[in-house]
Amino acid sequence: MITLLIEFSVTTETALRLCEKESVLLVDPSLVESKEEIKLAEFLSERNFRKEKNLAKKKKYEFLLWLTGKRDIKSAMDYSRPKSNQALAVFFGKDRKKNLLSLLKVTKKRKPTLINRGNPLQLERIALSRIMKIGAAPL
């Protein structure tokens, strides 16, 4: 998995549409503060695919569900949607990366400056997102 902080010059809708067909997600940079959050969401999504307990059919969407702490893809996508022309791009493969960056008309790209250790509440949101059953009383 490769993460880049990018600025693009196409509309957000166009950028999301282009990424929909590829193995890449664009998320609002404010959603992720640490490398640990990304690693935890990646670990949990990979584990669920191995155990065949994934909710999403595609690995990128399973990762997004864990990262956002949501249970359905639509709300996860709405929650993580970039609010400007800047986004954290999460690539789940190297194929077509250069071509996609060109299509997005990326004006700036760099490695994200993420802290190593995550905020305990952020990590808890990720780790516990599937423990509560729908309709269960809150803790």
CSV table of C-alpha atoms in Angstrom, one decimal, residues 29-130:
chain,number,residue,atom,x,y,z
A,29,PRO,CA,-6.4,14.3,4.8
A,30,SER,CA,-7.9,15.3,8.2
A,31,LEU,CA,-9.3,11.8,8.6
A,32,VAL,CA,-5.9,10.2,9.2
A,33,GLU,CA,-3.4,11.5,11.7
A,34,SER,CA,-1.0,8.5,12.1
A,35,LYS,CA,0.7,5.7,10.3
A,36,GLU,CA,-0.7,3.4,13.0
A,37,GLU,CA,-4.3,4.1,11.9
A,38,ILE,CA,-3.5,3.1,8.3
A,39,LYS,CA,-1.6,0.0,9.5
A,40,LEU,CA,-4.5,-1.1,11.8
A,41,ALA,CA,-7.2,-0.6,9.1
A,42,GLU,CA,-5.0,-2.5,6.6
A,43,PHE,CA,-4.3,-5.3,9.0
A,44,LEU,CA,-8.0,-5.7,9.9
A,45,SER,CA,-9.2,-5.5,6.3
A,46,GLU,CA,-6.6,-8.1,5.2
A,47,ARG,CA,-7.5,-10.4,8.1
A,48,ASN,CA,-11.2,-10.2,7.2
A,49,PHE,CA,-10.5,-11.1,3.6
A,50,ARG,CA,-8.4,-14.1,4.7
A,51,LYS,CA,-11.2,-15.3,7.1
A,52,GLU,CA,-13.9,-14.5,4.5
A,53,LYS,CA,-15.6,-12.1,7.0
A,54,ASN,CA,-15.3,-9.0,4.8
A,55,LEU,CA,-18.3,-6.8,4.3
A,56,ALA,CA,-17.1,-5.2,1.1
A,57,LYS,CA,-16.3,-7.1,-2.1
A,58,LYS,CA,-13.2,-5.0,-2.9
A,59,LYS,CA,-10.2,-4.7,-0.5
A,60,LYS,CA,-10.1,-0.9,-0.9
A,61,TYR,CA,-13.7,-0.6,0.4
A,62,GLU,CA,-13.1,-3.0,3.2
A,63,PHE,CA,-10.1,-0.9,4.2
A,64,LEU,CA,-12.2,2.2,4.0
A,65,LEU,CA,-14.9,0.7,6.3
A,66,TRP,CA,-12.3,0.0,8.9
A,67,LEU,CA,-10.5,3.3,8.6
A,68,THR,CA,-13.8,5.3,9.0
A,69,GLY,CA,-15.3,3.0,11.6
A,70,LYS,CA,-18.5,2.8,9.4
A,71,ARG,CA,-20.5,-0.3,8.6
A,72,ASP,CA,-21.7,0.6,5.1
A,73,ILE,CA,-19.7,1.8,2.1
A,74,LYS,CA,-21.9,4.8,1.2
A,75,SER,CA,-21.6,6.4,4.7
A,76,ALA,CA,-17.8,5.6,4.7
A,77,MET,CA,-17.4,7.3,1.4
A,78,ASP,CA,-19.4,10.3,2.5
A,79,TYR,CA,-17.5,10.6,5.7
A,80,SER,CA,-14.1,10.3,4.1
A,81,ARG,CA,-14.8,12.5,1.0
A,82,PRO,CA,-12.1,15.1,0.4
A,83,LYS,CA,-13.4,18.6,1.2
A,84,SER,CA,-11.1,20.4,-1.2
A,85,ASN,CA,-8.7,19.6,-4.0
A,86,GLN,CA,-6.3,18.1,-1.5
A,87,ALA,CA,-6.6,14.4,-0.6
A,88,LEU,CA,-4.7,11.5,0.9
A,89,ALA,CA,-4.4,9.0,-2.0
A,90,VAL,CA,-4.2,5.3,-0.8
A,91,PHE,CA,-3.0,3.1,-3.6
A,92,PHE,CA,-3.6,-0.7,-3.3
A,93,GLY,CA,-1.3,-1.5,-6.2
A,94,LYS,CA,1.4,0.1,-8.3
A,95,ASP,CA,-0.2,-0.5,-11.6
A,96,ARG,CA,-1.5,2.6,-13.4
A,97,LYS,CA,-0.5,4.9,-10.5
A,98,LYS,CA,1.4,7.2,-12.8
A,99,ASN,CA,-1.4,7.3,-15.3
A,100,LEU,CA,-4.0,8.0,-12.6
A,101,LEU,CA,-2.0,10.9,-11.2
A,102,SER,CA,-1.9,12.3,-14.7
A,103,LEU,CA,-5.6,11.9,-15.2
A,104,LEU,CA,-6.2,13.6,-11.8
A,105,LYS,CA,-4.0,16.5,-13.0
A,106,VAL,CA,-2.0,16.3,-9.8
A,107,THR,CA,-0.2,19.6,-9.2
A,108,LYS,CA,1.6,18.6,-6.0
A,109,LYS,CA,2.4,15.2,-4.5
A,110,ARG,CA,4.4,14.2,-1.4
A,111,LYS,CA,4.6,11.7,1.3
A,112,PRO,CA,2.0,12.5,4.0
A,113,THR,CA,3.5,13.8,7.3
A,114,LEU,CA,1.8,11.4,9.7
A,115,ILE,CA,2.8,10.8,13.3
A,116,ASN,CA,3.9,7.2,14.1
A,117,ARG,CA,1.6,6.5,17.0
A,118,GLY,CA,-2.2,7.0,16.8
A,119,ASN,CA,-4.5,8.7,19.1
A,120,PRO,CA,-6.2,6.1,21.3
A,121,LEU,CA,-9.7,7.3,20.4
A,122,GLN,CA,-8.9,7.1,16.7
A,123,LEU,CA,-7.5,3.6,17.1
A,124,GLU,CA,-10.5,2.6,19.2
A,125,ARG,CA,-12.9,3.8,16.5
A,126,ILE,CA,-11.2,1.6,14.0
A,127,ALA,CA,-10.7,-1.5,16.2
A,128,LEU,CA,-14.2,-1.6,17.7
A,129,SER,CA,-16.3,-0.5,14.7
A,130,ARG,CA,-17.7,-3.9,14.1
